[in-house]
Structure formats: C-alpha cells, structure tokens
XYZ file of C-alpha atoms in Angstrom:
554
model
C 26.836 -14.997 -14.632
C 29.834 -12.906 -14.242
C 28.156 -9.948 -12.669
C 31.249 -7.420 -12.153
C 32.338 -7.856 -16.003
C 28.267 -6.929 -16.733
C 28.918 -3.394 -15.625
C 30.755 -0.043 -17.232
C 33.457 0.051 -14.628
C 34.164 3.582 -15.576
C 31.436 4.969 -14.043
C 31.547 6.971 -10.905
C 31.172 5.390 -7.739
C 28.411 6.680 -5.986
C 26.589 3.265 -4.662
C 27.335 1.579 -1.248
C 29.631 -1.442 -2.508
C 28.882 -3.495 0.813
C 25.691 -3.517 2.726
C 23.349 -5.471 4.753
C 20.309 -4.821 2.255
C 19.575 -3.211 -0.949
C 16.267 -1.963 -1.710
C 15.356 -1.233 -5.403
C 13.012 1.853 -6.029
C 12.287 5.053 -4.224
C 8.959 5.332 -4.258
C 6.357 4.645 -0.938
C 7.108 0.861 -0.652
C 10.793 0.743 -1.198
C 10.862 3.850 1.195
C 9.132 2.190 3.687
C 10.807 -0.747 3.894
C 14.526 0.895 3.675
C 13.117 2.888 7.125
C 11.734 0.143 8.657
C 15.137 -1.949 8.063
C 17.161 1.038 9.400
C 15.490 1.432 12.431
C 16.466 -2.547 12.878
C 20.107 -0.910 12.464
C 20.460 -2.588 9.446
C 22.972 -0.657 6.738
C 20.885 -0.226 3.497
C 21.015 1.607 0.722
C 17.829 2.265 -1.792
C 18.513 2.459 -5.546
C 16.546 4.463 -8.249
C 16.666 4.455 -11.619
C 14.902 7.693 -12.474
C 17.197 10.753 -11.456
C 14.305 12.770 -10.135
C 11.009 11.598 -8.427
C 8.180 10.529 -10.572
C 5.587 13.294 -10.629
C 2.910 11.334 -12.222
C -0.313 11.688 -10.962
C -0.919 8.153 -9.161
C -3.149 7.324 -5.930
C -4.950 10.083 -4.326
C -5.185 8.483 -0.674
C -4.166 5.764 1.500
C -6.619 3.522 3.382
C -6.386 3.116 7.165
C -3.484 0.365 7.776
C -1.153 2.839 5.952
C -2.335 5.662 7.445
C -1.984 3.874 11.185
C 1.831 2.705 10.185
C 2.537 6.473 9.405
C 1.042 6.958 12.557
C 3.480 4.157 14.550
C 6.353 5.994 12.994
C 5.849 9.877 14.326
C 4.287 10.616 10.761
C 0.672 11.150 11.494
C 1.165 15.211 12.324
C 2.615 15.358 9.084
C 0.217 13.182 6.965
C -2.548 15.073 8.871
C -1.164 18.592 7.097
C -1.637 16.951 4.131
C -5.055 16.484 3.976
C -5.810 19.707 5.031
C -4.098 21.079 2.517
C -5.362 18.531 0.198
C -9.204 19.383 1.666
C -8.359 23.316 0.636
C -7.641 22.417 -2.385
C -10.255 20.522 -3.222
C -12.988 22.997 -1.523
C -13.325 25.199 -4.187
C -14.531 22.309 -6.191
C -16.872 20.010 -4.672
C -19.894 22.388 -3.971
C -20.105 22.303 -8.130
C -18.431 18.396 -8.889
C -19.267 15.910 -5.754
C -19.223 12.866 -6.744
C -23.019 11.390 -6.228
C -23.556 7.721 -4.127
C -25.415 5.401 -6.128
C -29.028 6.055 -6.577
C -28.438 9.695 -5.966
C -28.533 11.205 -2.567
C -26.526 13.753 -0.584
C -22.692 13.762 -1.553
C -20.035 12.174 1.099
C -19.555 14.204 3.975
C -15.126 15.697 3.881
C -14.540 14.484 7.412
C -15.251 10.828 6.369
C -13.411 9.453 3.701
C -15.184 6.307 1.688
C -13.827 5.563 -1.715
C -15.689 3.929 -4.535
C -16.152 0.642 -5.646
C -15.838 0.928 -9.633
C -16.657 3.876 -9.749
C -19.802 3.879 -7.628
C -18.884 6.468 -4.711
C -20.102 5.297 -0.961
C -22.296 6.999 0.722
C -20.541 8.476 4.031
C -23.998 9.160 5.647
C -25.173 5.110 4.653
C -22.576 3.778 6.545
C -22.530 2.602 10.199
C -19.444 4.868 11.624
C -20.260 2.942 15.084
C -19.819 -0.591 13.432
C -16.825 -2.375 16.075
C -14.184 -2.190 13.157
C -14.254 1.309 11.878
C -15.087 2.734 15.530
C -11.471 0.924 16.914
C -9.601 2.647 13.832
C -10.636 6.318 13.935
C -7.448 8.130 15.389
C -6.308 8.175 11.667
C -9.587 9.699 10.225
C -7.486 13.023 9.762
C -5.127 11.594 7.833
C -6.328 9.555 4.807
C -6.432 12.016 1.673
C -2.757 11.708 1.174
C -2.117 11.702 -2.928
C 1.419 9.480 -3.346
C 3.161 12.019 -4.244
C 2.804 14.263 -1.228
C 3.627 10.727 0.362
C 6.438 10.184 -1.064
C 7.662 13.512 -0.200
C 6.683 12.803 3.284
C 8.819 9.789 3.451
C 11.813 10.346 1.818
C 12.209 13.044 4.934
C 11.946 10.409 6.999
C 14.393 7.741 5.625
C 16.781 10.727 5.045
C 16.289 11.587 8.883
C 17.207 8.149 9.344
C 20.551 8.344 7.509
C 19.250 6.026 4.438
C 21.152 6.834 1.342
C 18.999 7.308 -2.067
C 20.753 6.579 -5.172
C 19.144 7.979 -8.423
C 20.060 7.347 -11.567
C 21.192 3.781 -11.110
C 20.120 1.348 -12.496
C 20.033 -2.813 -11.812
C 21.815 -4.676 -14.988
C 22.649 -8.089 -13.668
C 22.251 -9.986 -10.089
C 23.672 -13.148 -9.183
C 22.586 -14.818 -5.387
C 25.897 -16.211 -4.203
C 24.137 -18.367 -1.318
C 25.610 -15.820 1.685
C 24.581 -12.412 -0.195
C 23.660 -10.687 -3.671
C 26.424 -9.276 -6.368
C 23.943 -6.718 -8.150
C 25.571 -5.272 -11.382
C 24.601 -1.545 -11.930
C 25.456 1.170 -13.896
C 27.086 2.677 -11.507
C 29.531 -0.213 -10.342
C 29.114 -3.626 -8.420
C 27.486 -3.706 -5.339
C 27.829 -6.626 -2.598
C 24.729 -6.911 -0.961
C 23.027 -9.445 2.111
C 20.184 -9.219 0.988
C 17.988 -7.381 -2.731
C 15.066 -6.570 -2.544
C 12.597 -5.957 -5.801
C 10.694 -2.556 -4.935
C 11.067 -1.042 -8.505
C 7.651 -1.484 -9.841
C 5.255 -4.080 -11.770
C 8.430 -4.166 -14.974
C 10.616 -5.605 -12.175
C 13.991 -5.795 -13.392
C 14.688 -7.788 -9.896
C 11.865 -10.099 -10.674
C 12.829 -10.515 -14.531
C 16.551 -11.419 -12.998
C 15.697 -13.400 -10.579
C 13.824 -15.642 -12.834
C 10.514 -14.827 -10.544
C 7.213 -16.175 -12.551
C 4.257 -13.445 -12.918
C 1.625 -15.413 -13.607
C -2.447 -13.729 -13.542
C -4.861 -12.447 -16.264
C -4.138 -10.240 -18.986
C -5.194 -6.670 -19.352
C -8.374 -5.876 -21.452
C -8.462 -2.156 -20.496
C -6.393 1.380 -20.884
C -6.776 3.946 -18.235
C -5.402 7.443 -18.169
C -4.990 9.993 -15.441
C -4.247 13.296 -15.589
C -4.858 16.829 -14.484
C -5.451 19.712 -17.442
C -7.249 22.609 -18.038
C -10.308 22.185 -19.904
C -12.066 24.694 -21.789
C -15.770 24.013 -21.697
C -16.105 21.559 -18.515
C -19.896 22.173 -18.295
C -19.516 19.775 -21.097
C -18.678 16.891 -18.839
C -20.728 14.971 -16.225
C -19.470 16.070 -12.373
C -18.002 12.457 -10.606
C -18.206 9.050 -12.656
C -20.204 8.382 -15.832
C -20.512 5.618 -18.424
C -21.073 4.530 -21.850
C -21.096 1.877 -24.326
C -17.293 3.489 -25.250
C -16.183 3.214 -21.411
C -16.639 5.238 -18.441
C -15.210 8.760 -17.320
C -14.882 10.274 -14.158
C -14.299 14.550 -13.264
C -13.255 15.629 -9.991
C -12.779 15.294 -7.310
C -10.711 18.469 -7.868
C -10.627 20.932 -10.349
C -9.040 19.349 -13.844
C -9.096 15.862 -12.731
C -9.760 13.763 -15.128
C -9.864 9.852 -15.517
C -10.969 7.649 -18.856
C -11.215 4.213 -18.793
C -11.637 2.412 -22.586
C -12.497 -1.301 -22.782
C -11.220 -2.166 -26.177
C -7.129 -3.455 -25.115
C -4.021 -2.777 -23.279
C -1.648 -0.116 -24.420
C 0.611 -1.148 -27.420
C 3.460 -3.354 -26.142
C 1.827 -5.250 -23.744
C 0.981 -8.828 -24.398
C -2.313 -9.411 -25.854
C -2.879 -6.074 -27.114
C -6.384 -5.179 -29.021
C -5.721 -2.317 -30.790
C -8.270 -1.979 -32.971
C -11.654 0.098 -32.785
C -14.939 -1.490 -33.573
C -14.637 -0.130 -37.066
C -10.997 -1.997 -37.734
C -9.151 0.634 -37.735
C -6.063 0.684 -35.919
C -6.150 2.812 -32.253
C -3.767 5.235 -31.291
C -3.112 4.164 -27.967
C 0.318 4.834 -26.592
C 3.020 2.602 -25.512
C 3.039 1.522 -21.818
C 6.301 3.417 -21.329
C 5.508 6.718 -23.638
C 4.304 9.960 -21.840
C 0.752 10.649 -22.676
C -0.045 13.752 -24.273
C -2.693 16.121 -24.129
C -4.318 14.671 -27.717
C -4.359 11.367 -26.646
C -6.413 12.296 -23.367
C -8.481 14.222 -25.488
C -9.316 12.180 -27.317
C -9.988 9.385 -24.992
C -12.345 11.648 -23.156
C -14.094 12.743 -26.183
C -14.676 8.732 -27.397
C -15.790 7.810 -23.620
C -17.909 10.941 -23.254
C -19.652 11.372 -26.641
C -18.861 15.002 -26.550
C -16.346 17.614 -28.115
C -14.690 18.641 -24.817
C -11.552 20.459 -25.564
C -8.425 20.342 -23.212
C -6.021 23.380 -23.676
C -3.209 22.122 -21.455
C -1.486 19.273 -19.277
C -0.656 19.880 -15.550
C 2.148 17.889 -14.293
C 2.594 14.032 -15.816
C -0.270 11.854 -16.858
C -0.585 8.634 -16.014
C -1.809 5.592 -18.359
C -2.350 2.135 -16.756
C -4.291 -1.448 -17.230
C -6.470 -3.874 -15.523
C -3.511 -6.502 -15.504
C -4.165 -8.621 -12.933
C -0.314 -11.067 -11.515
C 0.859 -12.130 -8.492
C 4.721 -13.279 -8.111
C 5.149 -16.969 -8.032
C 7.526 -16.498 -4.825
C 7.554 -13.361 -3.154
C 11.066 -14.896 -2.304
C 13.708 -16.643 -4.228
C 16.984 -17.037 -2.358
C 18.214 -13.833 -1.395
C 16.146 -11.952 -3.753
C 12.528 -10.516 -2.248
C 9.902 -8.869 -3.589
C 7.405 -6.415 -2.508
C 4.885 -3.795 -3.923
C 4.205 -3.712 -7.651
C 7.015 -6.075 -8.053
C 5.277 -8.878 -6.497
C 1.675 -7.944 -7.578
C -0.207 -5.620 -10.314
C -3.692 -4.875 -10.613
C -6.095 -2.219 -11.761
C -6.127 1.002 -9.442
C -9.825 0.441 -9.309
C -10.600 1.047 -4.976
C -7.385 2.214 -3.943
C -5.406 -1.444 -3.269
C -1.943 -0.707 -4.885
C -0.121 1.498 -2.296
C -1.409 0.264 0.411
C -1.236 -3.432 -0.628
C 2.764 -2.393 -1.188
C 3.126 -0.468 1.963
C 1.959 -3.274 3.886
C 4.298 -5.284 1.886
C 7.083 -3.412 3.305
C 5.863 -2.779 7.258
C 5.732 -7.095 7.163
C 8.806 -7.488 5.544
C 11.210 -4.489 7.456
C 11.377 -6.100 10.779
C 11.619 -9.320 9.506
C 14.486 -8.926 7.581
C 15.630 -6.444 9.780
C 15.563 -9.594 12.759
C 17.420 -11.715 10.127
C 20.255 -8.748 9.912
C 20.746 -8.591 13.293
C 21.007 -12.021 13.971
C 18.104 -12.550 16.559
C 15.345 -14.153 13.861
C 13.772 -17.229 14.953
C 13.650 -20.225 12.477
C 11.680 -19.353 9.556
C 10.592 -15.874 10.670
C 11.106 -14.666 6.811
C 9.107 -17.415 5.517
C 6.192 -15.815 7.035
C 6.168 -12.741 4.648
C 5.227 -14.343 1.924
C 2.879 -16.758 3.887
C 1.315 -13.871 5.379
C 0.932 -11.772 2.636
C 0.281 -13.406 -0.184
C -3.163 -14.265 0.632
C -4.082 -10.679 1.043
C -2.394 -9.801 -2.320
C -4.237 -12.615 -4.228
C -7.966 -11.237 -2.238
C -6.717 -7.936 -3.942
C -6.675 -8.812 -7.197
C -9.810 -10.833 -7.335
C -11.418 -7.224 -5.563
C -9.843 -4.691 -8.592
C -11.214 -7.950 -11.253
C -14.395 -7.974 -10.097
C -14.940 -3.656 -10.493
C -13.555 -4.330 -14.271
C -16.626 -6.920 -14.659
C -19.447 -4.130 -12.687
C -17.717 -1.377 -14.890
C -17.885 -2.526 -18.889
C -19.969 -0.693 -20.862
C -21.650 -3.948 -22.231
C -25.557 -4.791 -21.352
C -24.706 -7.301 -19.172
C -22.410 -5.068 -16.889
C -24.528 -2.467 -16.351
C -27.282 -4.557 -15.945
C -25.253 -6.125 -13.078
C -23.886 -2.543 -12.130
C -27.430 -1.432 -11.188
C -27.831 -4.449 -8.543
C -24.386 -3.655 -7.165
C -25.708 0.245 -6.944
C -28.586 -0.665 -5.051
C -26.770 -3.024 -2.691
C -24.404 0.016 -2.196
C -27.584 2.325 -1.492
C -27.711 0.631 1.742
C -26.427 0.953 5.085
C -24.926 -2.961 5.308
C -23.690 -2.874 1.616
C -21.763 0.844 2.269
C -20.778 -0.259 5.556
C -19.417 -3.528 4.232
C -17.820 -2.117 1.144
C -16.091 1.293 3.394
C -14.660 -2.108 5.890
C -13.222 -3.471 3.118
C -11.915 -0.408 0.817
C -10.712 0.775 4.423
C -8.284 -2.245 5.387
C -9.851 -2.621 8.894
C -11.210 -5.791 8.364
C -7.324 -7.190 7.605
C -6.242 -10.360 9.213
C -3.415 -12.493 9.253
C -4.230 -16.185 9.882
C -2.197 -16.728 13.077
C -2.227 -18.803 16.411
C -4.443 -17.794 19.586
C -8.359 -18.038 19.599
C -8.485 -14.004 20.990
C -10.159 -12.064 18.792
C -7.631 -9.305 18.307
C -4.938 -12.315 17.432
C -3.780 -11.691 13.808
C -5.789 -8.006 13.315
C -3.770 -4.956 13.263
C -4.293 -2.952 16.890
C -6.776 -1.055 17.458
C -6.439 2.729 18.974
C -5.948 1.979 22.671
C -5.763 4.942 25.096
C -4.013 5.055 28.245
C -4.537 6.535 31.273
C -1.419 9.257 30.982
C -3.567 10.681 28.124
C -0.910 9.043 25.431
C -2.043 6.598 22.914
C 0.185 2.720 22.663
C 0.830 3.669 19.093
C 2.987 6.769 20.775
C 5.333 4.204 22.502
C 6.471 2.058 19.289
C 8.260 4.957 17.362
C 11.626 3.439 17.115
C 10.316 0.266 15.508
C 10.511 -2.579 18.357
C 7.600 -4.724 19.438
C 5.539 -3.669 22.112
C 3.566 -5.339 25.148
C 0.338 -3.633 27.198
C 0.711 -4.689 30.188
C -2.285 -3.605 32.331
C -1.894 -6.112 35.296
C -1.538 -4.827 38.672
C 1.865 -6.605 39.720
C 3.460 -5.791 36.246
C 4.442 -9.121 35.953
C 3.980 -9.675 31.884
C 6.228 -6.584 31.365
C 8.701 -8.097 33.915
C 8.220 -11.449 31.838
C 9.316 -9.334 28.605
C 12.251 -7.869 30.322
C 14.072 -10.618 28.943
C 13.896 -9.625 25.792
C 15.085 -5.963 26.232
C 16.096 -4.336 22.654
C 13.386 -5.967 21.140
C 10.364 -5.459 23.232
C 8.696 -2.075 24.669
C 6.720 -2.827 27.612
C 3.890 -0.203 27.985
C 2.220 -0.354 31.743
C -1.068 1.307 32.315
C -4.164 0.551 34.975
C -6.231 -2.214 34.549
C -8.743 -2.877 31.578
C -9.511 -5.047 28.875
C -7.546 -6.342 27.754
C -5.310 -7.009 29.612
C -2.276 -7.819 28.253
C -1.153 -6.878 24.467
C 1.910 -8.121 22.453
C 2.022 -6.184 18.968
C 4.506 -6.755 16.174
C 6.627 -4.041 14.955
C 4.251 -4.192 11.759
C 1.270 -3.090 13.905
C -0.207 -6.938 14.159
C -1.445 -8.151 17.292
C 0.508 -11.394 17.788
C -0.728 -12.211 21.361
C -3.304 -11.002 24.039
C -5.160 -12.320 26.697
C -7.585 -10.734 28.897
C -6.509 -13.477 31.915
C -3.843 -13.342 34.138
C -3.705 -17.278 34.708
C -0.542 -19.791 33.932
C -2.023 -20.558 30.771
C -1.416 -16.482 29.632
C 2.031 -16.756 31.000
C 2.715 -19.882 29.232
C 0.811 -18.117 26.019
C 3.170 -14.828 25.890
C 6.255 -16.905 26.612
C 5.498 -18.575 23.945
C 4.730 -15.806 21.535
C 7.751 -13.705 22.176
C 9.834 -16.826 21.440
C 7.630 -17.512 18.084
C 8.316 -13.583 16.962
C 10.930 -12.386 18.875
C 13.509 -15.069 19.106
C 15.344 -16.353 22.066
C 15.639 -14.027 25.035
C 18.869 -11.936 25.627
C 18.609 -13.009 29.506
C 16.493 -15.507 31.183
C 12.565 -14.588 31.224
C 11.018 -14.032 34.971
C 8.943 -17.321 35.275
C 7.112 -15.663 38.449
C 3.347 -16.966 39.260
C 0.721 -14.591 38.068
C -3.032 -13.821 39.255
C-alpha cells in the first residue's frame, strides 16, 4: 500500500508529520490516553474527524474507577462542579419523575449514586454503604453524575493544558505499519507516526485498516436517546416502563427520554429486521442518519401505547444497538486499539465510557514506557492481557439486561425474579459493586489482597490523600516504615517512581501503577518484602536508573 499517493496532497498541512504516537478520536478515551502519553513526555498528536465536538446526548455518568483516575490527575474539583450543577438541574425534576427501585419503595437518595440494571433502578437505601469495597472508594462519591459531554469538555482542558494538539476535520484514509512506525494517510497529508492508536469509535476506520477481526453477537434491538419538549408528559410513566412493543424510560431530568424496540437493528447494519409484526416495512433510520423528532415520536408512541406528542428536539439524539464484539487483538503491530474500537455493547448499566477510559489509563503509561525507552520486556503485551478479560465480562453484563428486558413472557417472567433479588440488601449491594467498578481486578502476582485492585482512598497523616501525590503520572510507593528504607530502595528508580512517606500503619508498604493498580504491597518489613518490591519495580518499572539500596530491613 502506497500510503502517501492515497492522500490529496493539496490539502493544507495542519497535522504533526512526525510523532511518537497518534491517537485517533477526540472524545473521553482518545483524550485520556493522548494525556496520559504526554505526561510520559511522549509527542502526540490526536486526530478527529468531526470538525466540532459531538453533542449527542450519550452517557450520563461515570462509575467509580473513572471518577478516581480524574481524581489521580487534579480533575476531581472540577468533575465535582459538575455534578452539582448536574444535581441543580435535575432538582426541579425528581420530586415529580424518580425513578422507583424494584418492588416500589422510597426513590434513591442524590448523595448516592446506584444505576440500574436493565432498567430496574437500585435501591440506594438497600444497599450496604459499609460493605469493605464501596467504604475504601468513597472520596469520589461527589463526583459521579458527570454526562460525557460535560466530560469531554472537562478533558480536552486538560490535554490542551498539557500542550496536546487536536486535529479536527481529519480524517484516517490509509495506514501502512512499516515494522519501526505507522505511515497514516489522511486528508490532510501523510503523517509518520511510532505508534496509531484506534480511539475513533465502534466503525473503526483503524480497526477496518488494520485488518483487526470484530467478532460477537449481532444486534436485535434499536435504542434512541434524546432530550425534547413534550407536550402532554402526564401521558408517560415517571422512570422505566415496559410493554409487549419494548420498554421506555422518562427522566431522570426534565425531557429525557429513552425507547428501546426489540424488533432489529437500524437499517444498514448486518442482520437487520425491519419489519413490524404486521409485515410492513419499519421506518427505522440508518445507523449514521440524525434522528428526528418523528421518528422518536413515534418510537415512544409504539413502546408506550399512548399518543404523546413531542413539539421539539433539544440538542442531538442519539440511536444505538445491543451489538455485542470484542477486537480479535487489541494489538496488531503498531496499530492499538482502545474504547469502542476494541469493544461495542449495549449502553444498558453504564459500561462503555468507563470500559474505554480504563482502556486508555492501562494503555498511556505503557506505551508511554515504550516511548521513552525504559519498558521492560513485554510490558505492552499486558494491555491487552489485562484488559481484555474485563471487556469480554462487559459484554456478557449489557447481554444479559437485553435477555431481563424483552417484552416477551418469558423475560418478564424472569424480570420479576431479578426485581425481587434486587429488592434486597445483598442483591443491591452486589449489583451497585459491580455497576460501580470497585470490585475490578487484574489477575496479577502477589497473594496480598490489594495485589491487582485499583487503590483504595488512603489518608495520611499531613491531612493529604496518596492519590494527591501521583498528579504528574509516575508510579508511586507508600512507604510507612520507620527507617524509610522501601522509599530509599525506590530511589533507584527516580523519574519513574514517587515515594510517599507517612507514619506507620497498615499497610505498610504500597507500590501503585500509574493506572491506579496496586502492583505490590506488603504489610511486613522482612527480606522476603524487600526481595518482593525489588522485584515488582523491575516487573513494571524496568531496570533502575542507578543501583537500588539493598540495605537489611526490620
């Protein structure tokens, strides 16, 4: 493939022509990860298609593992104004449209955020706040009703702060991995790249060109999601309802509206059914064409068996499926993926972003180590290892809502045991763990039981929090020993590793990832914990940039 006689070389000039790492798509993942590799001092440059940012209505909150990597970055002030204003905006709704918890009961309380598991909203007052998992993840409570948009927002000021170029308006033609970087063809010019990365979506032009399989389950469903004015809205029931047509839901704040109809995929898509009960032929929309106010109309009025009228459309709709792929490589080459590009599903509990962001914290420093030259063997191997398992868990989650949420006799017969399991403390508890992201863990060496889980809030005695020490991106050790002599240990590997001191406690000693993982800790102080960090910081951090203290401990 010739890629520089695949592009109009008339075009202006506006794209980096040689850089460490090119990320493709501006929205929250491809954001992320273009911060995450600049703060490794890697030059990258993110490229965007669409000349303005997409204001379609898409999540309305991120669960806690996003919220806490906002939170290692500086961002949680910021993400915390959000919700506020996104809790004012909502007020003048809920007393009227609060979503009920299954078998009816008082609505969620605003300070605790929950979600819903198809459609069935949990209970906040069911669930056990003081359960071990939720109680170690709470610092971020304030800052979890953060719609994508307003994140998006949020983080292109901090990749701009950051000095990360966005280019809109360009888009990916033609790639070619030459073995020691990526020639990426785009409309506006040739661009020499380390490394690509796939960020732009689940129609992944990087995926398609890389010759990435998609394999998963076809879509049976069309959603829509949009915000209007509706005339008569007594007409509709307040939170999620269902019939034999589909299911509905109306709030959380004023003009929200949601339809979900069981009878095919939006025209274009493979497998379509297009056709009503009756035979006739559905107007449905292609996946790519704006939806208008008559189509959601009329969508609502099929799902809700009544005559609602909607007078207007505010702001883009959105229209999506239940189809269900994971990437057969989240890595060919040169060529990565991450977010949509490496997995779709339905939106059904609030997986996508965060499943994406998370993506992009485990990928950043990784590639980031491999820019800057310090990577141990087979450190970028590990990002798909490590997150493809948590992708594929995902997808089987948002497939088994679609089964609970049909409006055939079967589902609801099985959506009434799920409700009552959900009317109870263990089943809201276990569901919120899940929805949440606190009970995320990455399969990785060391028997403590912190190894592999993403840190949880650890005060210090100055009053500061660890999270406050890791805002420029680098690994960082708790080292709570009297003598200081794990930090001293970690001196060795200066640049890469932020030792944190503090009195003693358990536990005692700490090494977390730049992605928020705990990769080591012991609460000992014996050879065998000396031996165990040493070894850790060479697994993750690569060989030492001066010789490690091997002084006795305890």
């Amino acid at each position: 493939m010739d890629v520089e006689q695949d592009v109009e070389q008339d075009v202006e000039q506006d794209v980096e022509q040689d850089v460490d790492v090119t990320v493709v798509g501006a929205g929250p993942v491809g954001l992320v990860l273009a911060a995450e590799l600049a703060l490794c001092g890697a030059r990258v440059q993110i490229l965007e298609r669409r000349a303005e940012p997409d204001e379609a209505m898409k999540a309305g909150s991120i669960n806690v593992p996003t919220a806490e990597a906002l939170d290692r970055r500086g961002l949680l002030s910021a993400a915390e104004q959000v919700q506020r204003e996104i809790l004012e905006r909502v007020g003048s709704f809920a007393p009227k449209a609060d979503d009920q918890p299954p078998g009816g009961g008082r609505p969620a309380r605003e300070s605790r955020f929950t979600g819903h598991f198809a459609g069935m909203i949990l209970d906040a007052d069911l669930v056990d706040w003081a359960d071990p998992d939720l109680a170690a993840h709470a610092a971020v409570d304030g800052a979890r009703m953060v719609p994508q948009r307003e994140l998006e927002e949020l983080l292109a000021e901090h990749v701009a702060r950051l000095g990360v170029p966005v280019r809109r308006g360009v888009e990916v033609t033609a790639l070619e991995d030459t073995g020691d970087g990526v020639l990426v063809g785009t409309t506006a010019g040739t661009v020499r790249t380390g490394w690509l990365v796939g960020c732009d979506g689940g129609r992944s032009t990087v995926r398609r060109l890389a010759g990435i399989g998609f394999p998963g389950t076809d879509p049976e469903l069309t959603g829509r999601l949009a915000v209007v004015d509706i005339a008569d809205p007594e007409k509709l029931a307040n939170g999620w309802a269902w019939s034999n047509r589909g299911s509905y839901r109306y709030g959380p704040q004023p003009g929200r509206v949601v339809t979900v109809e069981f009878d095919g995929p939006p025209a274009g898509l493979p497998h379509s059914r297009l056709r009503s009960s009756g035979g006739t032929p559905m107007r449905r929309g292609t996946p790519t064409a704006p939806v208008t106010l008559e189509e959601l109309q009329a969508s609502l009025r099929r799902v809700s068996g009544t005559d609602v009228t909607l007078t207007a459309l505010r702001g883009a709709a959105t229209r999506w499926t239940d189809n269900a792929r994971q990437a057969a490589t989240y890595r060919s080459g040169r060529v990565l993926l991450a977010g949509d590009a490496a997995h779709v599903h339905s939106p059904f509990g609030g997986q996508g972003l965060n499943l994406g962001v998370g993506d992009a914290m485990n990928l950043g420093w990784k590639l980031g180590a491999v820019v800057a030259g310090w990577a141990p063997d087979g450190l970028l191997d590990t990002y798909d290892a490590e997150r493809r398992p948590l992708g594929a868990w995902v997808l089987d989650w948002t497939r088994a809502q679609i089964g609970v949420m049909r409006g055939d006799a079967k589902s609801a017969a099985l959506r009434e045991v799920v409700a009552d399991l959900l009317s109870t403390r263990a089943g809201t508890t276990y569901a919120v763990k899940k929805l949440s992201g606190v009970t995320q863990r990455i399969d990785l060496p060391g028997d403590h039981p912190l190894v592999g889980r993403f840190v949880p809030d650890l005060s210090l005695t100055d009053g500061s929090r660890l999270v406050d020490h890791g805002h420029g991106g680098e690994f960082l050790l708790l080292d709570r020993t009297p003598d200081r002599a794990f930090a001293r240990l970690a001196a060795a590997w200066a640049g890469r590793v932020s030792s944190v001191t503090d009195d003693h406690a358990t536990p005692v000693v700490v090494l977390v990832r730049p992605d928020g993982v705990v990769a080591w800790a012991s609460d000992t102080t014996d050879t065998a914990a000396v031996t165990g960090l040493e070894a850790a910081l060479h697994r993750w951090a690569g060989a030492p940039s001066s010789s490690p203290a091997h002084e006795p401990v305890g």
